[in-house]
Coordinates of C-alpha atoms in Angstrom, one line a residue:
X295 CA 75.3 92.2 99.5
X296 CA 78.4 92.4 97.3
X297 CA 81.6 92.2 98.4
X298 CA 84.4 94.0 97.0
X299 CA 88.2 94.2 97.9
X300 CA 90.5 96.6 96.1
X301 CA 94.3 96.0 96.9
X302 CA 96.7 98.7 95.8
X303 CA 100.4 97.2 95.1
X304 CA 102.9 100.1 95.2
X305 CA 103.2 104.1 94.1
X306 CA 100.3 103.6 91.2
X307 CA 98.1 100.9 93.1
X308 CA 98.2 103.5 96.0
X309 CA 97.4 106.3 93.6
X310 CA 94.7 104.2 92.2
X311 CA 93.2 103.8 96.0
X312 CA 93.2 107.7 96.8
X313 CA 91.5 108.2 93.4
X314 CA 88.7 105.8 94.0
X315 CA 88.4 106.7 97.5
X316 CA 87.6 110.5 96.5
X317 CA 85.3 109.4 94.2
X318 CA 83.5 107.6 96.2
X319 CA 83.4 110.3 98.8
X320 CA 82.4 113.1 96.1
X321 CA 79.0 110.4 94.8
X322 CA 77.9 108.8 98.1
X323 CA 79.7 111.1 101.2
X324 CA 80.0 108.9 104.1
X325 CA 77.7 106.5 103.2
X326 CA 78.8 103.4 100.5
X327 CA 76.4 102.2 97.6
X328 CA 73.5 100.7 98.1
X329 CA 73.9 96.9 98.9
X330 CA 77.7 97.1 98.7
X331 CA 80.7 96.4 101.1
X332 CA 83.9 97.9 99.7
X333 CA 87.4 97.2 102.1
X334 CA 90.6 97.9 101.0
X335 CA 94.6 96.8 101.3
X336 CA 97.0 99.0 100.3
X337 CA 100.7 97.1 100.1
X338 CA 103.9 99.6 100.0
X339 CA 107.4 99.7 100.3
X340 CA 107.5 103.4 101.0
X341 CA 106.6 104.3 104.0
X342 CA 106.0 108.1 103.3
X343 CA 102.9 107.1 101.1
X344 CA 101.6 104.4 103.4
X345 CA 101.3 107.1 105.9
X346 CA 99.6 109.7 103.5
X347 CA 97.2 107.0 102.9
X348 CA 93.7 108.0 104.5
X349 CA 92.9 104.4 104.5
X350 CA 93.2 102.2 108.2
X351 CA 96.1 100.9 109.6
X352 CA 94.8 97.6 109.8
X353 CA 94.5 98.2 105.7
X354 CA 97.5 99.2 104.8
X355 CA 100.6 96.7 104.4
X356 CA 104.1 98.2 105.4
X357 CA 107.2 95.6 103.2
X358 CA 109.3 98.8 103.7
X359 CA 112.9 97.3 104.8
X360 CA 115.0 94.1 104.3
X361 CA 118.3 92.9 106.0
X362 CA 121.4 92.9 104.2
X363 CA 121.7 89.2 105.5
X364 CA 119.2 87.8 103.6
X365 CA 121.2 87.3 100.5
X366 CA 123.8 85.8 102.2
X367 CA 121.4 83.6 104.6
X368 CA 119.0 82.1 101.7
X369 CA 119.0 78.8 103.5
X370 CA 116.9 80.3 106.6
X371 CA 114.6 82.4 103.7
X372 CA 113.4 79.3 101.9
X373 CA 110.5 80.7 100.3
X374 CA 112.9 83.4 99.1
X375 CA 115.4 80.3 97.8
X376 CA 112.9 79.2 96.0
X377 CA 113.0 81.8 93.0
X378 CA 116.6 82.9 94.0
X379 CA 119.4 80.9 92.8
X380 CA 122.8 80.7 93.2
X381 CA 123.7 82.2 90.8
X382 CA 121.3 85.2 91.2
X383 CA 122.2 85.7 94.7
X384 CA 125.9 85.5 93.8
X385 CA 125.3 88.6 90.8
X386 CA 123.2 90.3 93.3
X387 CA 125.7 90.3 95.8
X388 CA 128.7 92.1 93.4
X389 CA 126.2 94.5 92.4
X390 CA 127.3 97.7 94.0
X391 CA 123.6 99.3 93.8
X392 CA 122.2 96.4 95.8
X393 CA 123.2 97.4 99.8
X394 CA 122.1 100.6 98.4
X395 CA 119.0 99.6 97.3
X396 CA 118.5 97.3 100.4
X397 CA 119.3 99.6 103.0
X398 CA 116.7 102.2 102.1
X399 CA 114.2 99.2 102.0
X400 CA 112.5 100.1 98.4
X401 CA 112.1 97.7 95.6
X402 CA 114.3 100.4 93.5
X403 CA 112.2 99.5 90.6
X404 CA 114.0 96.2 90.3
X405 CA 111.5 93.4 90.4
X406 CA 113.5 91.1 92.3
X407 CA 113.4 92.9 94.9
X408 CA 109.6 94.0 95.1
X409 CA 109.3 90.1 94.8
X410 CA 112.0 90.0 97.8
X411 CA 110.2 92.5 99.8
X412 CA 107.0 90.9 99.7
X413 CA 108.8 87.5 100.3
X414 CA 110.4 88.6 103.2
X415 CA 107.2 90.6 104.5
X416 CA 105.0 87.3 104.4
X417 CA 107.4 85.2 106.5
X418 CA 108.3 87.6 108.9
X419 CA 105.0 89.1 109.9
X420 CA 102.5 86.8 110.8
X421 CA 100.1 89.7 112.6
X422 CA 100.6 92.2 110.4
X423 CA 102.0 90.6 107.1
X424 CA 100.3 91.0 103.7
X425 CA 99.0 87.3 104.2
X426 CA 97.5 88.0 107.8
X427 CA 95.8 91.0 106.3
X428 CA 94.0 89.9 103.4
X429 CA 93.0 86.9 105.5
X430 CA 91.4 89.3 108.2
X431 CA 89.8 91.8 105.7
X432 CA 88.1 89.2 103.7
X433 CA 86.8 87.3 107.1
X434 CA 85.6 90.9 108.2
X435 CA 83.6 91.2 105.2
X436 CA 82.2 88.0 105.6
X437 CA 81.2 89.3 109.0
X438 CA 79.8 92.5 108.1
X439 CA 76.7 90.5 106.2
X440 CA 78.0 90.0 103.1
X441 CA 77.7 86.5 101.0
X442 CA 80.0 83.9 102.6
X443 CA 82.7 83.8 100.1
X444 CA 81.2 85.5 97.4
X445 CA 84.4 87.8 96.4
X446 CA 85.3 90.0 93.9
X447 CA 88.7 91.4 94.0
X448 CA 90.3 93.9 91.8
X449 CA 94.4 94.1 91.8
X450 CA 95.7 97.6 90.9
X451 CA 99.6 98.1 90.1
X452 CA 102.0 99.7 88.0
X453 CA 104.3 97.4 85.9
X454 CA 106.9 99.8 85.4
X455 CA 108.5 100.0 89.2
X456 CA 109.9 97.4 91.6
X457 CA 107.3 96.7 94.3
X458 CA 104.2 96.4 92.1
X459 CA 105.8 94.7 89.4
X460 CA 107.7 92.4 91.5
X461 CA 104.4 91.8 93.9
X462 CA 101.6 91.6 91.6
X463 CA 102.0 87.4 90.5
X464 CA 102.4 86.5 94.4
X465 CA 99.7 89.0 94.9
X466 CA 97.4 87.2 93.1
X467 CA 98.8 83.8 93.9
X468 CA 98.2 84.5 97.6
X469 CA 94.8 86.0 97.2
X470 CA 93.9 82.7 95.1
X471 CA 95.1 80.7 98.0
X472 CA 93.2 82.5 100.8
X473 CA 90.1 82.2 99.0
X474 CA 89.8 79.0 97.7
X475 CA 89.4 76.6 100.6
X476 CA 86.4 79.1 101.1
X477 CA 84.7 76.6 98.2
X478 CA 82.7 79.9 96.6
X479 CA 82.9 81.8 93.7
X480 CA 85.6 84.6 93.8
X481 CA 86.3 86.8 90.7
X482 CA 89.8 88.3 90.5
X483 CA 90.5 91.0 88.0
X484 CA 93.7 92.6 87.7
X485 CA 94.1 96.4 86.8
X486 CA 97.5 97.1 85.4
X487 CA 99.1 100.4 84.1
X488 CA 102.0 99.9 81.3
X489 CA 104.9 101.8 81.1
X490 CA 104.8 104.6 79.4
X491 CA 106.3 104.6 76.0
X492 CA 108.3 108.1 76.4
X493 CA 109.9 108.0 80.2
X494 CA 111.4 111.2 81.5
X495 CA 115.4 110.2 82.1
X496 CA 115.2 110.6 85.8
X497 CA 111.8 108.1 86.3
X498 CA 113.6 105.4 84.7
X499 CA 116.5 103.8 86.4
X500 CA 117.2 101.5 83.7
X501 CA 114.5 98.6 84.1
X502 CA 111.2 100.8 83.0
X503 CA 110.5 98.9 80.5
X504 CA 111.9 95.7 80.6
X505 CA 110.0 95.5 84.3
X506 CA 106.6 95.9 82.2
X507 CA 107.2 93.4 79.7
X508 CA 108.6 90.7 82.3
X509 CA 105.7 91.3 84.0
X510 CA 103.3 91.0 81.7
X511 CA 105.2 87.8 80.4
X512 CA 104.6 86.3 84.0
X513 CA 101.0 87.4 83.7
X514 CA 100.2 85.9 80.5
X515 CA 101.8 82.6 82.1
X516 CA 99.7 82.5 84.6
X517 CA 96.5 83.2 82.7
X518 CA 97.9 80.0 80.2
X519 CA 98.2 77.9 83.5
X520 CA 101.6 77.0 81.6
X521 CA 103.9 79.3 85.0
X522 CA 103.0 78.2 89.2
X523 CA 104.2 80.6 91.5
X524 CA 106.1 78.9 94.7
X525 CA 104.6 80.0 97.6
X526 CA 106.1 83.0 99.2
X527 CA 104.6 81.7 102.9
X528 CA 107.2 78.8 102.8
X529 CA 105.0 75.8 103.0
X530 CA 106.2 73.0 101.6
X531 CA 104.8 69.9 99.6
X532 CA 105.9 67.1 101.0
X533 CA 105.5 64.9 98.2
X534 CA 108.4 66.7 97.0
X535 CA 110.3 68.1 99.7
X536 CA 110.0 71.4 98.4
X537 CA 108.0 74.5 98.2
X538 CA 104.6 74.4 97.0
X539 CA 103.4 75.3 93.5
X540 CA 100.7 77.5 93.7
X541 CA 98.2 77.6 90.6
X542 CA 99.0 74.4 89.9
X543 CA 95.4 73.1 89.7
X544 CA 94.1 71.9 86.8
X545 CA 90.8 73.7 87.4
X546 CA 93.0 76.7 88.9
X547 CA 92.5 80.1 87.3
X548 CA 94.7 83.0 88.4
X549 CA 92.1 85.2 87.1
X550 CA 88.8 86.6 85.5
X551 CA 90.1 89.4 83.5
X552 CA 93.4 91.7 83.0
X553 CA 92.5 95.7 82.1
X554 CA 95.9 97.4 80.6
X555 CA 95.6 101.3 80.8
X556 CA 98.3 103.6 79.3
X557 CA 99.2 106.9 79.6
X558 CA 97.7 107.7 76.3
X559 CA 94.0 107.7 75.5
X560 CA 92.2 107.0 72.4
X561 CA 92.5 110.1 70.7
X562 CA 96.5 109.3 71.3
X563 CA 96.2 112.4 74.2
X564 CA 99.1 112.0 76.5
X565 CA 97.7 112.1 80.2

């Protein structure tokens, strides 16, 4: 049987989800193809569309919410220390639109703080955490019939907005992690929509397009094997007495293929 796990990161990778799912429903009803297990995790910082999502609770990850503290407390966040320096923490913190953005709990389509959410949402939540998730739903396929650790998982984000910009590399970092002491062949391909190159004034808060290409920057890194994530969990490597590198392999690929999709088809239609 073939296993398949489709993780939505933010507004579009939750779109993306509701799409498929009614697809699926209009072509097979209840019922799901023929030799085929499909589970899903959809990971959100807005809680509104988490709860509009058809999909289980036990599928759905809520990083909605971070405490003002953080910033201030880096030393207790040390996974979060890890790609926040001084320095950042210090800009951060004189930025007048950050307790803003931090008290609704939204990545505020700054990537920093998608990668902050997701951060935070890892270490805090060990039941219900991203990490806890994806470990549970890939051991529930496993026990459903399907081939031990035969895997293919497809990543679907925007790279546009905060939380799947800023989530997508320590998405597929973490889901790399999970699956490899598994010792089987996992395929990971990664889904991504670009920003648009015309954005109406009040979708863009300033970062549109600069989250897009920093993303995609970060991306290409990975696929090179020239960037290595830290790991957002907080375990450390002791030979170093830091964080561990994740990637870091020289057999380690992030993964199989990455499918950009516009807003514009070939005919240069604007959807």
């Amino acid at each position: 049987m073939a296993n398949h796990l489709i993780i939505g990161l933010g507004g579009t990778g939750g779109g993306i989800l509701k799409a498929f799912q009614k697809r699926l429903k209009a072509e097979f009803g209840n019922q799901e193809p023929a030799n085929t297990h499909l589970d899903f995790i959809y990971v959100d910082s807005s809680e509104a569309d988490l709860a509009a999502s058809s999909l289980e609770n036990n599928q759905k990850v809520n990083i909605h919410g971070i405490s003002r503290n953080v910033l201030a407390n880096l030393a207790h966040y040390s996974s979060m220390k890890a790609f926040i320096s001084d320095e950042d923490r210090a800009a951060l913190s004189q930025d007048d639109q950050v307790g803003m953005i931090i008290n609704t709990g939204i990545g505020g389509q700054r990537r920093r703080f998608g990668r902050m959410l997701i951060a935070n949402n890892v270490m805090t939540d060990k039941v219900n955490g991203f990490c806890a998730v994806l470990h549970n739903r890939i051991h529930a396929m496993t026990n459903m019939g399907g081939e031990q650790g035969n895997f293919t998982i497809h990543i679907c984000a925007g790279l546009a907005g905060g939380t799947g910009s800023g989530s997508i590399v320590d998405t597929i970092a973490q889901v790399n992690k999970e699956v490899g002491p598994l010792g089987a062949a996992c395929d990971v391909y990664l889904y991504l929509f670009v920003p648009e190159i015309i954005v109406e004034a009040d979708h863009d808060a300033g970062y549109y397009h600069a989250n897009g290409y920093a993303a995609l920057r970060e991306i290409n890194a990975l696929a090179l094997g020239l960037y290595h994530p830290t790991d957002i969990t907080g375990e450390m490597d002791y030979t170093t007495g830091k964080i561990k590198r994740l990637l870091a392999g020289p057999n380690d690929k992030a993964f199989k293929q990455a499918y950009l999709f516009t807003n514009r088809n070939q005919r240069d239609y604007i959807l």
